[in-house]
Short mmCIF file of C-alpha atoms and ligand atoms in Angstrom, two decimals:
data_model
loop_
_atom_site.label_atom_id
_atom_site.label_comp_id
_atom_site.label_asym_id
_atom_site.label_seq_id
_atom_site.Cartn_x
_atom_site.Cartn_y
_atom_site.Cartn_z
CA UNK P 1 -13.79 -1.59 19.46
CA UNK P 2 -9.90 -2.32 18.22
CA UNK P 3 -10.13 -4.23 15.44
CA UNK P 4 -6.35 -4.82 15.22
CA UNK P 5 -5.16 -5.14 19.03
CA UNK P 6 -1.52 -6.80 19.05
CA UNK P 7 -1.73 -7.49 15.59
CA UNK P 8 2.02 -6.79 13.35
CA UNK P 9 1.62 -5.08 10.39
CA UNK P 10 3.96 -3.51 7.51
CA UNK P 11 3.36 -1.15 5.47
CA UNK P 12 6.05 0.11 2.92
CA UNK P 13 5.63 4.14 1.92
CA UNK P 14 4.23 5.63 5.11
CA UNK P 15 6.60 8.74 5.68
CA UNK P 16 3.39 10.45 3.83
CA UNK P 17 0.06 10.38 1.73
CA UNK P 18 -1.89 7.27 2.17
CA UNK P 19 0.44 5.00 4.07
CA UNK P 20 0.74 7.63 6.53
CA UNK P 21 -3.11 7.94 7.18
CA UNK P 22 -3.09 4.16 7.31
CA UNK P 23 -0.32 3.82 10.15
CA UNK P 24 -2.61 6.14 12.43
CA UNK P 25 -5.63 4.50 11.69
CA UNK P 26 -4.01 1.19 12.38
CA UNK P 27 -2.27 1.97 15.44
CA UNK P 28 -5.74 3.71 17.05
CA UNK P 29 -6.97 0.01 16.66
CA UNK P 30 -4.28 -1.39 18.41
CA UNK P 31 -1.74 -2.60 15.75
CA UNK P 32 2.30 -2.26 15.87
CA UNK P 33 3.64 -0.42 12.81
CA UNK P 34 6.65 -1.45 11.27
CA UNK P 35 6.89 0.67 7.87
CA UNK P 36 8.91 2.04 5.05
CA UNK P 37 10.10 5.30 3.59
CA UNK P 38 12.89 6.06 0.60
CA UNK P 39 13.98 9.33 1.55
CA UNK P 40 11.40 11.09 3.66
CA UNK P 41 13.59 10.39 7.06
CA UNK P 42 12.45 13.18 8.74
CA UNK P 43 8.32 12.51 8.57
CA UNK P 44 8.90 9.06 9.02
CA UNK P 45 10.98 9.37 12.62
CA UNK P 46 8.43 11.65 13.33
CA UNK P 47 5.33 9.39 12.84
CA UNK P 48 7.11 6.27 14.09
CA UNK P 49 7.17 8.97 17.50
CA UNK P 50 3.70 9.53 17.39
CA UNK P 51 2.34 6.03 17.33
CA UNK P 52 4.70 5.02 19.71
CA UNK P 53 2.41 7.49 21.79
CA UNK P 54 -0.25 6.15 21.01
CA UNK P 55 0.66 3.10 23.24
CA UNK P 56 1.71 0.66 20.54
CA UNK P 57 4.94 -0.27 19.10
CA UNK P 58 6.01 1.47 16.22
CA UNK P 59 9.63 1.31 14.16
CA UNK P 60 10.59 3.24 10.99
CA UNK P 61 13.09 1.33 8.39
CA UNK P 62 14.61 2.74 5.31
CA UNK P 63 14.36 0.21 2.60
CA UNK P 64 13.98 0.35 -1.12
CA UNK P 65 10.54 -1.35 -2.48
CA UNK P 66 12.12 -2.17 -5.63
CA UNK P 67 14.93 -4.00 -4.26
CA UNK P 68 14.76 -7.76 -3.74
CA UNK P 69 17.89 -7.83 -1.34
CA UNK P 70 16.67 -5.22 1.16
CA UNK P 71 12.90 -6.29 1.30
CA UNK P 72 14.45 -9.67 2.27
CA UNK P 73 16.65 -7.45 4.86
CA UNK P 74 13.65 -5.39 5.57
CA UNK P 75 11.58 -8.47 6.83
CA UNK P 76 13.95 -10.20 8.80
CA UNK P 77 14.72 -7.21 10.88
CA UNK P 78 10.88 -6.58 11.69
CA UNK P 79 10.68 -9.68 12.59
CA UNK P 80 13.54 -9.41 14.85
CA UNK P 81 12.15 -6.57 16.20
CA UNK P 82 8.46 -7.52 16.52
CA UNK P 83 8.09 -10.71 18.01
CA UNK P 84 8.96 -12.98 15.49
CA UNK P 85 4.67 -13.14 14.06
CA UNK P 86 3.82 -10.87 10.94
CA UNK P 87 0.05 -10.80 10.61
CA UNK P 88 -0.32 -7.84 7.50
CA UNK P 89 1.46 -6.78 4.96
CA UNK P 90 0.24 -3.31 2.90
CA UNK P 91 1.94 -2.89 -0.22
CA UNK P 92 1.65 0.69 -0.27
CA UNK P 93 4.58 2.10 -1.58
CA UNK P 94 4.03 3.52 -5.54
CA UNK P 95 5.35 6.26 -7.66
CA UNK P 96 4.05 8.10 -10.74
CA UNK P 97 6.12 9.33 -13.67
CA UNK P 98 3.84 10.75 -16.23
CA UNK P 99 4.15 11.25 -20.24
CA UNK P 100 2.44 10.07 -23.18
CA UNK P 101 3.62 7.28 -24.41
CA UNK P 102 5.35 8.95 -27.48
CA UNK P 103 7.28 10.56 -24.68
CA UNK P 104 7.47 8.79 -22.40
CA UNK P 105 11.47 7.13 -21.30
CA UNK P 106 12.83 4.22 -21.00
CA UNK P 107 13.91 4.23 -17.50
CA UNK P 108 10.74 6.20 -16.21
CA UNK P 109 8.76 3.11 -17.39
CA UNK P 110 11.06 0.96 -15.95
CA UNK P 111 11.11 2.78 -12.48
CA UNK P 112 7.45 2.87 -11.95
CA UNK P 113 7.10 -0.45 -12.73
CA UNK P 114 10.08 -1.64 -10.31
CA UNK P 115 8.64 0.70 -7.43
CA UNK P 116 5.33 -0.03 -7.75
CA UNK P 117 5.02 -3.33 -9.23
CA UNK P 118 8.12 -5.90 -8.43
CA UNK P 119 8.14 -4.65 -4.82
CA UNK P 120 4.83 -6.63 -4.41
CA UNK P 121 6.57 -9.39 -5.69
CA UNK P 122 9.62 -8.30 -3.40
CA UNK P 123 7.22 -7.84 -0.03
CA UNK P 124 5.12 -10.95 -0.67
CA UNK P 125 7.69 -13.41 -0.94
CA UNK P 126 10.08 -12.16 1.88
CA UNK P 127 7.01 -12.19 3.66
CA UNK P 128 5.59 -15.55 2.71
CA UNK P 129 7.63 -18.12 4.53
CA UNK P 130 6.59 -16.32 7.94
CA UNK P 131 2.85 -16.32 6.98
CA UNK P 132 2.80 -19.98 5.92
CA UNK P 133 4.38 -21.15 8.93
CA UNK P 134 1.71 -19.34 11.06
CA UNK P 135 -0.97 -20.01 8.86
CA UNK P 136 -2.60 -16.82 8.79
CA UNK P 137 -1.87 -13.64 7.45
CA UNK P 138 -4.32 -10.31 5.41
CA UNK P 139 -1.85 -9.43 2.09
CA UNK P 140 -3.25 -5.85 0.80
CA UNK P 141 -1.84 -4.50 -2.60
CA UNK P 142 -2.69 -0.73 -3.13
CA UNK P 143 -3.36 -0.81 -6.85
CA UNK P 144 -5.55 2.08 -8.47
CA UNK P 145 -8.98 3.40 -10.27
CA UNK P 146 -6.51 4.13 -12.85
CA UNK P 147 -5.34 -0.19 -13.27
CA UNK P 148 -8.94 -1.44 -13.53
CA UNK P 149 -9.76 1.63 -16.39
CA UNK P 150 -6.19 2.75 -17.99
CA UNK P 151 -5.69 6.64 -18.24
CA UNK P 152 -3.66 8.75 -21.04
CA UNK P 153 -0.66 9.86 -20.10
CA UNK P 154 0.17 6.94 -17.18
CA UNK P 155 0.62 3.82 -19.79
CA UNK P 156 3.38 2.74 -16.91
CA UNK P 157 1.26 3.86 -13.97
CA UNK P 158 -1.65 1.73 -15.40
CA UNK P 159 0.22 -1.36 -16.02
CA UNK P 160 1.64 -1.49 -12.87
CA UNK P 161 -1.72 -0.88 -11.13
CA UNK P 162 -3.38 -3.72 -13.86
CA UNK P 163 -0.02 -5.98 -12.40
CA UNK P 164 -1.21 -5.90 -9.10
CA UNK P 165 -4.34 -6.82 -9.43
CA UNK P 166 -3.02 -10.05 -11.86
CA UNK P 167 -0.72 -10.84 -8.74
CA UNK P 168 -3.57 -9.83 -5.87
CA UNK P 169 -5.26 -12.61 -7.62
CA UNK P 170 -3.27 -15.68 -8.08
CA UNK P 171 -2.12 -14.83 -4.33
CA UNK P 172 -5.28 -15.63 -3.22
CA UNK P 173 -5.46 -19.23 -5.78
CA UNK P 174 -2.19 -19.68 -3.75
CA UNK P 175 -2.46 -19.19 -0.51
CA UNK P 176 -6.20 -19.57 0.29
CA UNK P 177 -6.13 -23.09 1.42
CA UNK P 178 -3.44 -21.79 4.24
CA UNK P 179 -5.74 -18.84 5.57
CA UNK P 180 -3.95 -16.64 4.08
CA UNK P 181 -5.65 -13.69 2.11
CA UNK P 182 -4.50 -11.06 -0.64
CA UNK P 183 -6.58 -8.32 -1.77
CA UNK P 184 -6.21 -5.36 -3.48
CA UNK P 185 -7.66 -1.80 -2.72
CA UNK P 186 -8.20 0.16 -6.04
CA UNK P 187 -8.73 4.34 -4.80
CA UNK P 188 -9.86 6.63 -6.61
CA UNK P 189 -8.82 10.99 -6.48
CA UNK P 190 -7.25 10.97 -2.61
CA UNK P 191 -6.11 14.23 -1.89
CA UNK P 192 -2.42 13.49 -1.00
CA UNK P 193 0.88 14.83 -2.00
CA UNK P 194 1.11 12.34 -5.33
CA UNK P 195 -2.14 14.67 -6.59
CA UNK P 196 -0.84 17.68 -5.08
CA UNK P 197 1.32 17.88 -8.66
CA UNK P 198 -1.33 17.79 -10.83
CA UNK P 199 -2.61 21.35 -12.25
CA UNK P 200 -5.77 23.07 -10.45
CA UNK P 201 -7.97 22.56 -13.75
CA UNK P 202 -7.53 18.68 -13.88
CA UNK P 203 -7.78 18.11 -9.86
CA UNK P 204 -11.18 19.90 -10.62
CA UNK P 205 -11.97 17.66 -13.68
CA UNK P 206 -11.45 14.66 -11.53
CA UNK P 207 -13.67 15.93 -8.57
CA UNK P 208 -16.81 16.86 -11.28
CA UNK P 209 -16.74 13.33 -12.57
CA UNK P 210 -17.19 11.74 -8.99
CA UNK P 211 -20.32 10.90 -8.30
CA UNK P 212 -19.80 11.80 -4.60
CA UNK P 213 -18.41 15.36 -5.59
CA UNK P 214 -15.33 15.23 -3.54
CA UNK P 215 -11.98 13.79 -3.86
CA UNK P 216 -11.45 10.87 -1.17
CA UNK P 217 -9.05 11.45 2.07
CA UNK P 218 -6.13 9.36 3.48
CA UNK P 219 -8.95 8.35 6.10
CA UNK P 220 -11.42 6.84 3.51
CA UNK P 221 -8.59 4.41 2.56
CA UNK P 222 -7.16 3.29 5.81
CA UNK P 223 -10.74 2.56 6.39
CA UNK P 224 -10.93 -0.09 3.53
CA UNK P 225 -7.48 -1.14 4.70
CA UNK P 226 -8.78 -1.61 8.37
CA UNK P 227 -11.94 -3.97 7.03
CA UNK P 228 -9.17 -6.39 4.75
CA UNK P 229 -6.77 -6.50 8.01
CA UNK P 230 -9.31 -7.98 10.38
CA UNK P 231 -11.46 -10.60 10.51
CA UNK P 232 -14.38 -8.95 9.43
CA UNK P 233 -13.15 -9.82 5.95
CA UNK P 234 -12.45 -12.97 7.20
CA UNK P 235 -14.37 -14.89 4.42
CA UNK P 236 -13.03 -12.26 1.70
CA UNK P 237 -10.16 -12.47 -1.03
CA UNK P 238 -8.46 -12.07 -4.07
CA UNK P 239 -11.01 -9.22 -4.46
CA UNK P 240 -10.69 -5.62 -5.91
CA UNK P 241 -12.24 -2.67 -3.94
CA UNK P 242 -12.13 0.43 -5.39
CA UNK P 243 -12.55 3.09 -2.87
CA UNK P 244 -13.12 6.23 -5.27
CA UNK P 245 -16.36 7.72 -4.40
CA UNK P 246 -18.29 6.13 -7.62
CA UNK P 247 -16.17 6.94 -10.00
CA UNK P 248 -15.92 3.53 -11.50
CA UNK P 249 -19.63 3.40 -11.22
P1 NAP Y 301 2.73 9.76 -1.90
O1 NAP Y 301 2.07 10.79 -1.05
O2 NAP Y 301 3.56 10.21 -3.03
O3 NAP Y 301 3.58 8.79 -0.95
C1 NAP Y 301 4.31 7.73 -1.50
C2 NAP Y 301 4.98 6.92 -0.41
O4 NAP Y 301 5.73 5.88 -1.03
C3 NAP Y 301 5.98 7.75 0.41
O5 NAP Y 301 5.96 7.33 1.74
C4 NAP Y 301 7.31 7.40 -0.24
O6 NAP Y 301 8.44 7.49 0.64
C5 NAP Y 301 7.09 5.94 -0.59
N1 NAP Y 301 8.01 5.50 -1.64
C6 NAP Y 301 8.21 6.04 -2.87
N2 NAP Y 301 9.18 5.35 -3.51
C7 NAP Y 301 9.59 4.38 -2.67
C8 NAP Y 301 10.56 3.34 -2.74
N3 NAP Y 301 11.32 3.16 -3.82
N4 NAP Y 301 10.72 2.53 -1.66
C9 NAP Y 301 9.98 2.69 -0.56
N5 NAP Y 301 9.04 3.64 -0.42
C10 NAP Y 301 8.86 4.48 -1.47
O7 NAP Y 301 1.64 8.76 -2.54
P2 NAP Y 301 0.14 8.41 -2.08
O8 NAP Y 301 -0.78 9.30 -2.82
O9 NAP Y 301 0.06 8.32 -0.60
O10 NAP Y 301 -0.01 6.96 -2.74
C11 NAP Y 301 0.20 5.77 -1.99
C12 NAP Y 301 -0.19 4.58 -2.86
O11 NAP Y 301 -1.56 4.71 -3.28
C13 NAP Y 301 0.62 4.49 -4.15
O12 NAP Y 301 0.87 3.13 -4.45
C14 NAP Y 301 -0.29 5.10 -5.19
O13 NAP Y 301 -0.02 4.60 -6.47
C15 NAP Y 301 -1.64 4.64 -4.69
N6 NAP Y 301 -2.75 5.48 -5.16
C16 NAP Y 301 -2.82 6.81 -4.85
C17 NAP Y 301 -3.89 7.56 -5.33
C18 NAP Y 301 -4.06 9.01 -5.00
O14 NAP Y 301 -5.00 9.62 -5.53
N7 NAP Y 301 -3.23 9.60 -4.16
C19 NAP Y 301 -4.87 6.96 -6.12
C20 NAP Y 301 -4.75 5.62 -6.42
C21 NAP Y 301 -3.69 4.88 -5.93
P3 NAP Y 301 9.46 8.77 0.53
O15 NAP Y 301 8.64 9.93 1.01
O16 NAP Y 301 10.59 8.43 1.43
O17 NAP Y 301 9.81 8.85 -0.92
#
């Protein structure tokens, strides 16, 4: 069964990791992928190819997720491009820069929290107008284990994750009584190329805490993504998931 046949969907950071397993998953149900990279042009024209065989229509856009201007530019030109109807937006895109806080910079706490926090803000409201006017639309926010429970060493990470879920929420309170839904997906340890830079030792720290003994795959999230698109979560919102094996357990 296609869960998603016909339906538009954007999701911003899919040249790789999670957003990437999420635009194959989609378009096997049906969906058209319009979606976002920063620099990765090559992977991106690449996948935007390989949905596009996949039957369904598929465009690649450089834009900025921090930028106000050009997720305003970003949204009129998929809709443009796709029919005029936007019917999910993923905000995928994120961005770690590590340190304690004794360390950590200015500007690196100020980055993550423009890349992975005010692009929300950025995506949701160029998106809004489009989804009121239909009166439907599935709002997912990719927020993290590491926003519901903090983690040393990520005091900007964690607030921006923590941010998301504050906004996922009054979303919702917002836009319920228009049938239109926000929730947030919260993963755990997915083996992508954001943990790819963490030493051996810690990746293996992470995996013996899971209660399911494995760190989760690209797959296990586009899953979760696939059940807050459609309308089997059609009676679901301003929730948290947290897709991370039983970690939070
Ligand atoms: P990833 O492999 O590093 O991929 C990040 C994606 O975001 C890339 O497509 C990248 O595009 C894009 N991106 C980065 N900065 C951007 C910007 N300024 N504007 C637009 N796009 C930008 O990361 P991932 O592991 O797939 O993570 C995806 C999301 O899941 C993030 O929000 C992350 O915080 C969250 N998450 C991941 C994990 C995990 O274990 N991996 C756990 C919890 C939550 P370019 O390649 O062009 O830079």
């Amino acid at each position: 069964m296609k869960l998603l046949q016909d339906k538009n969907v954007i999701i911003t950071g899919a040249s790789r990791g999670i957003g990437m397993g999420i635009a194959k998953v989609f378009a096997d149900h049906g969906a058209n992928v319009a979606f976002t990279y920063s620099s990765s042009e090559a992977p991106a024209l690449e996948l935007e190819k390989e949905l596009k065989a996949k039957g369904v229509n598929a465009k690649a856009y450089k834009s900025n997720a921090a930028s106000f201007k050009e997720a305003e530019e970003l949204v009129a030109k998929v809709l443009e491009d796709f029919g005029g109807r936007i019917d999910v937006l993923i905000n995928n895109a994120g961005i770690t820069k590590d340190n304690l806080l004794m360390r950590m910079s200015e500007a690196d706490f100020d980055a993550v929290i423009d890349i992975n926090l005010k692009s929300v803000f950025n995506m949701t409201k160029a998106v809004q107008r489009t989804l009121l006017k239909q009166r439907s639309g599935s709002i997912i926010n990719m927020s993290s284990v590491v926003g519901v429970k903090g983690n040393a060493g990520q005091t900007n990470y964690a607030a921006s994750k923590a941010g998301m879920i504050g906004f996922t929420k009054s979303v919702a309170l917002e836009l319920g009584s228009r049938n239109i839904r926000c929730n947030a997906i919260a993963p755990g340890f997915i083996e992508t190329e954001m943990t790819d830079k963490l030493d051996e030792k810690t990746v293996q720290g992470w995996r013996d805490g899971i209660p399911l003994k494995r760190g989760g795959s690209t797959e296990d999230i586009a899953n979760a993504c696939l059940f807050f698109a459609s309308d089997l979560s059609g009676y679901v919102t301003g929730q948290v998931l947290n897709v991370d094996g039983g970690m939070l357990t």
